[in-house]
């Protein structure tokens, strides 16, 4: 079932959302100081392509650097990525068939706002962390 949902997600919303993250990652990789943001963006692009069966958990080693980085991320990239998830999620929730995909979009909003200090793991491994 996860595979079917992921394939439908890819067609309906995942490809375009992932492309937004890839563009943000490429822009961030232009300057050396913003490469960690680019890496985080590329990591989330993979999550945006195939979200069903995966979730995010906080990293134990995240500290003040992640907090400062997340604040910078929100100002420059996170708000418009989160807005894209919000708009797409609302549009998908208009139909009954689109509700699971809208919920998946809403699930991506927190990591689109604060990607640093988060780790993407399979849903069945969340109890370990």
PDB file of C-alpha atoms in Angstrom:
ATOM      1  CA  UNK A   1       0.000   0.000   0.000  1.00  0.00           C
ATOM      2  CA  UNK A   2       2.879   2.375   0.778  1.00  0.00           C
ATOM      3  CA  UNK A   3       4.317   1.831  -2.678  1.00  0.00           C
ATOM      4  CA  UNK A   4       1.000   2.602  -4.348  1.00  0.00           C
ATOM      5  CA  UNK A   5       0.559   5.757  -2.260  1.00  0.00           C
ATOM      6  CA  UNK A   6       4.131   6.835  -2.998  1.00  0.00           C
ATOM      7  CA  UNK A   7       3.695   6.349  -6.754  1.00  0.00           C
ATOM      8  CA  UNK A   8       0.445   8.324  -6.756  1.00  0.00           C
ATOM      9  CA  UNK A   9       2.101  10.969  -4.561  1.00  0.00           C
ATOM     10  CA  UNK A  10       4.985  11.260  -6.991  1.00  0.00           C
ATOM     11  CA  UNK A  11       2.592  11.988  -9.852  1.00  0.00           C
ATOM     12  CA  UNK A  12       0.254  14.351  -7.984  1.00  0.00           C
ATOM     13  CA  UNK A  13       2.591  16.457  -5.881  1.00  0.00           C
ATOM     14  CA  UNK A  14       5.898  14.844  -4.975  1.00  0.00           C
ATOM     15  CA  UNK A  15       7.843  15.624  -8.122  1.00  0.00           C
ATOM     16  CA  UNK A  16       7.113  19.357  -8.006  1.00  0.00           C
ATOM     17  CA  UNK A  17       7.749  19.637  -4.275  1.00  0.00           C
ATOM     18  CA  UNK A  18      11.042  17.766  -4.639  1.00  0.00           C
ATOM     19  CA  UNK A  19      12.062  20.090  -7.484  1.00  0.00           C
ATOM     20  CA  UNK A  20      11.480  23.045  -5.134  1.00  0.00           C
ATOM     21  CA  UNK A  21      13.874  21.488  -2.636  1.00  0.00           C
ATOM     22  CA  UNK A  22      16.436  20.736  -5.336  1.00  0.00           C
ATOM     23  CA  UNK A  23      16.334  24.361  -6.537  1.00  0.00           C
ATOM     24  CA  UNK A  24      16.725  25.574  -2.947  1.00  0.00           C
ATOM     25  CA  UNK A  25      19.629  23.136  -2.470  1.00  0.00           C
ATOM     26  CA  UNK A  26      21.383  24.292  -5.632  1.00  0.00           C
ATOM     27  CA  UNK A  27      21.028  27.934  -4.612  1.00  0.00           C
ATOM     28  CA  UNK A  28      22.384  27.115  -1.153  1.00  0.00           C
ATOM     29  CA  UNK A  29      25.358  25.221  -2.596  1.00  0.00           C
ATOM     30  CA  UNK A  30      26.508  28.267  -4.574  1.00  0.00           C
ATOM     31  CA  UNK A  31      28.163  29.737  -1.483  1.00  0.00           C
ATOM     32  CA  UNK A  32      30.465  27.624   0.644  1.00  0.00           C
ATOM     33  CA  UNK A  33      28.970  28.774   3.929  1.00  0.00           C
ATOM     34  CA  UNK A  34      25.463  27.609   2.982  1.00  0.00           C
ATOM     35  CA  UNK A  35      26.410  24.100   1.841  1.00  0.00           C
ATOM     36  CA  UNK A  36      24.887  22.495   5.005  1.00  0.00           C
ATOM     37  CA  UNK A  37      21.562  24.054   4.007  1.00  0.00           C
ATOM     38  CA  UNK A  38      21.932  22.628   0.512  1.00  0.00           C
ATOM     39  CA  UNK A  39      22.634  19.157   1.874  1.00  0.00           C
ATOM     40  CA  UNK A  40      19.581  19.390   4.144  1.00  0.00           C
ATOM     41  CA  UNK A  41      17.492  20.522   1.194  1.00  0.00           C
ATOM     42  CA  UNK A  42      18.628  17.586  -0.954  1.00  0.00           C
ATOM     43  CA  UNK A  43      17.845  15.210   1.933  1.00  0.00           C
ATOM     44  CA  UNK A  44      14.328  16.605   2.219  1.00  0.00           C
ATOM     45  CA  UNK A  45      13.893  16.382  -1.568  1.00  0.00           C
ATOM     46  CA  UNK A  46      14.195  12.605  -1.255  1.00  0.00           C
ATOM     47  CA  UNK A  47      11.654  12.643   1.562  1.00  0.00           C
ATOM     48  CA  UNK A  48       9.304  14.791  -0.552  1.00  0.00           C
ATOM     49  CA  UNK A  49       9.572  12.293  -3.409  1.00  0.00           C
ATOM     50  CA  UNK A  50       8.728   9.217  -1.307  1.00  0.00           C
ATOM     51  CA  UNK A  51       7.119  10.263   2.041  1.00  0.00           C
ATOM     52  CA  UNK A  52       4.843   7.322   2.872  1.00  0.00           C
ATOM     53  CA  UNK A  53       6.496   4.873   5.244  1.00  0.00           C
ATOM     54  CA  UNK A  54       9.045   7.412   6.483  1.00  0.00           C
ATOM     55  CA  UNK A  55       9.016  10.040   9.200  1.00  0.00           C
ATOM     56  CA  UNK A  56      11.341  12.487  10.910  1.00  0.00           C
ATOM     57  CA  UNK A  57      12.880  12.304  14.350  1.00  0.00           C
ATOM     58  CA  UNK A  58      15.088  14.831  16.154  1.00  0.00           C
ATOM     59  CA  UNK A  59      18.798  14.084  16.121  1.00  0.00           C
ATOM     60  CA  UNK A  60      20.362  13.634  19.518  1.00  0.00           C
ATOM     61  CA  UNK A  61      23.524  15.483  18.570  1.00  0.00           C
ATOM     62  CA  UNK A  62      21.698  18.628  17.347  1.00  0.00           C
ATOM     63  CA  UNK A  63      22.639  21.708  19.305  1.00  0.00           C
ATOM     64  CA  UNK A  64      22.788  25.478  19.127  1.00  0.00           C
ATOM     65  CA  UNK A  65      24.231  25.382  15.614  1.00  0.00           C
ATOM     66  CA  UNK A  66      21.100  23.633  14.361  1.00  0.00           C
ATOM     67  CA  UNK A  67      18.903  26.214  16.081  1.00  0.00           C
ATOM     68  CA  UNK A  68      20.758  29.138  14.518  1.00  0.00           C
ATOM     69  CA  UNK A  69      20.849  27.403  11.145  1.00  0.00           C
ATOM     70  CA  UNK A  70      17.109  26.720  11.295  1.00  0.00           C
ATOM     71  CA  UNK A  71      16.379  30.389  11.996  1.00  0.00           C
ATOM     72  CA  UNK A  72      18.455  31.396   8.972  1.00  0.00           C
ATOM     73  CA  UNK A  73      16.763  28.667   6.896  1.00  0.00           C
ATOM     74  CA  UNK A  74      13.261  29.878   7.817  1.00  0.00           C
ATOM     75  CA  UNK A  75      14.090  33.425   6.739  1.00  0.00           C
ATOM     76  CA  UNK A  76      15.641  32.548   3.377  1.00  0.00           C
ATOM     77  CA  UNK A  77      14.054  29.296   2.159  1.00  0.00           C
ATOM     78  CA  UNK A  78      11.844  27.525   4.660  1.00  0.00           C
ATOM     79  CA  UNK A  79       8.846  29.815   4.586  1.00  0.00           C
ATOM     80  CA  UNK A  80       8.214  29.499   0.847  1.00  0.00           C
ATOM     81  CA  UNK A  81       8.744  25.738   0.876  1.00  0.00           C
ATOM     82  CA  UNK A  82       6.303  25.414   3.782  1.00  0.00           C
ATOM     83  CA  UNK A  83       3.865  27.659   1.934  1.00  0.00           C
ATOM     84  CA  UNK A  84       4.108  25.366  -1.092  1.00  0.00           C
ATOM     85  CA  UNK A  85       3.272  22.370   1.101  1.00  0.00           C
ATOM     86  CA  UNK A  86       0.379  24.226   2.697  1.00  0.00           C
ATOM     87  CA  UNK A  87      -1.173  25.310  -0.607  1.00  0.00           C
ATOM     88  CA  UNK A  88      -0.669  21.908  -2.224  1.00  0.00           C
ATOM     89  CA  UNK A  89      -2.049  20.139   0.855  1.00  0.00           C
ATOM     90  CA  UNK A  90      -5.181  22.270   0.920  1.00  0.00           C
ATOM     91  CA  UNK A  91      -5.750  21.748  -2.808  1.00  0.00           C
ATOM     92  CA  UNK A  92      -5.311  17.985  -2.457  1.00  0.00           C
ATOM     93  CA  UNK A  93      -7.718  17.834   0.500  1.00  0.00           C
ATOM     94  CA  UNK A  94     -10.554  19.177  -1.659  1.00  0.00           C
ATOM     95  CA  UNK A  95     -11.265  15.660  -2.914  1.00  0.00           C
ATOM     96  CA  UNK A  96     -11.714  12.557  -0.796  1.00  0.00           C
ATOM     97  CA  UNK A  97      -9.066  10.676  -2.772  1.00  0.00           C
ATOM     98  CA  UNK A  98      -6.562  13.483  -2.226  1.00  0.00           C
ATOM     99  CA  UNK A  99      -6.919  13.656   1.561  1.00  0.00           C
ATOM    100  CA  UNK A 100      -4.046  11.201   2.321  1.00  0.00           C
ATOM    101  CA  UNK A 101      -1.801  13.217  -0.002  1.00  0.00           C
ATOM    102  CA  UNK A 102      -2.858  16.474   1.607  1.00  0.00           C
ATOM    103  CA  UNK A 103      -2.010  15.036   5.015  1.00  0.00           C
ATOM    104  CA  UNK A 104       1.384  13.950   3.671  1.00  0.00           C
ATOM    105  CA  UNK A 105       1.961  17.533   2.542  1.00  0.00           C
ATOM    106  CA  UNK A 106       1.074  18.808   6.005  1.00  0.00           C
ATOM    107  CA  UNK A 107       3.511  16.236   7.456  1.00  0.00           C
ATOM    108  CA  UNK A 108       6.295  17.828   5.410  1.00  0.00           C
ATOM    109  CA  UNK A 109       5.703  21.379   6.702  1.00  0.00           C
ATOM    110  CA  UNK A 110       7.654  21.038  10.001  1.00  0.00           C
ATOM    111  CA  UNK A 111      10.766  19.644   8.315  1.00  0.00           C
ATOM    112  CA  UNK A 112      10.536  22.246   5.560  1.00  0.00           C
ATOM    113  CA  UNK A 113      10.695  24.945   8.226  1.00  0.00           C
ATOM    114  CA  UNK A 114      13.381  23.391  10.445  1.00  0.00           C
ATOM    115  CA  UNK A 115      15.428  20.790   8.538  1.00  0.00           C
ATOM    116  CA  UNK A 116      18.614  20.958  10.595  1.00  0.00           C
ATOM    117  CA  UNK A 117      18.689  18.659  13.589  1.00  0.00           C
ATOM    118  CA  UNK A 118      16.148  16.297  12.023  1.00  0.00           C
ATOM    119  CA  UNK A 119      16.704  12.828  10.644  1.00  0.00           C
ATOM    120  CA  UNK A 120      14.488  10.996   8.157  1.00  0.00           C
ATOM    121  CA  UNK A 121      13.911   7.370   9.161  1.00  0.00           C
ATOM    122  CA  UNK A 122      11.525   4.558   8.194  1.00  0.00           C
ATOM    123  CA  UNK A 123       8.274   4.748  10.178  1.00  0.00           C
ATOM    124  CA  UNK A 124       8.885   1.379  11.809  1.00  0.00           C
ATOM    125  CA  UNK A 125      12.211   2.593  13.290  1.00  0.00           C
ATOM    126  CA  UNK A 126      10.817   5.584  15.221  1.00  0.00           C
ATOM    127  CA  UNK A 127      10.551   3.600  18.472  1.00  0.00           C
ATOM    128  CA  UNK A 128      14.327   3.059  18.485  1.00  0.00           C
ATOM    129  CA  UNK A 129      15.139   6.746  18.621  1.00  0.00           C
TER     130      UNK A 129
END
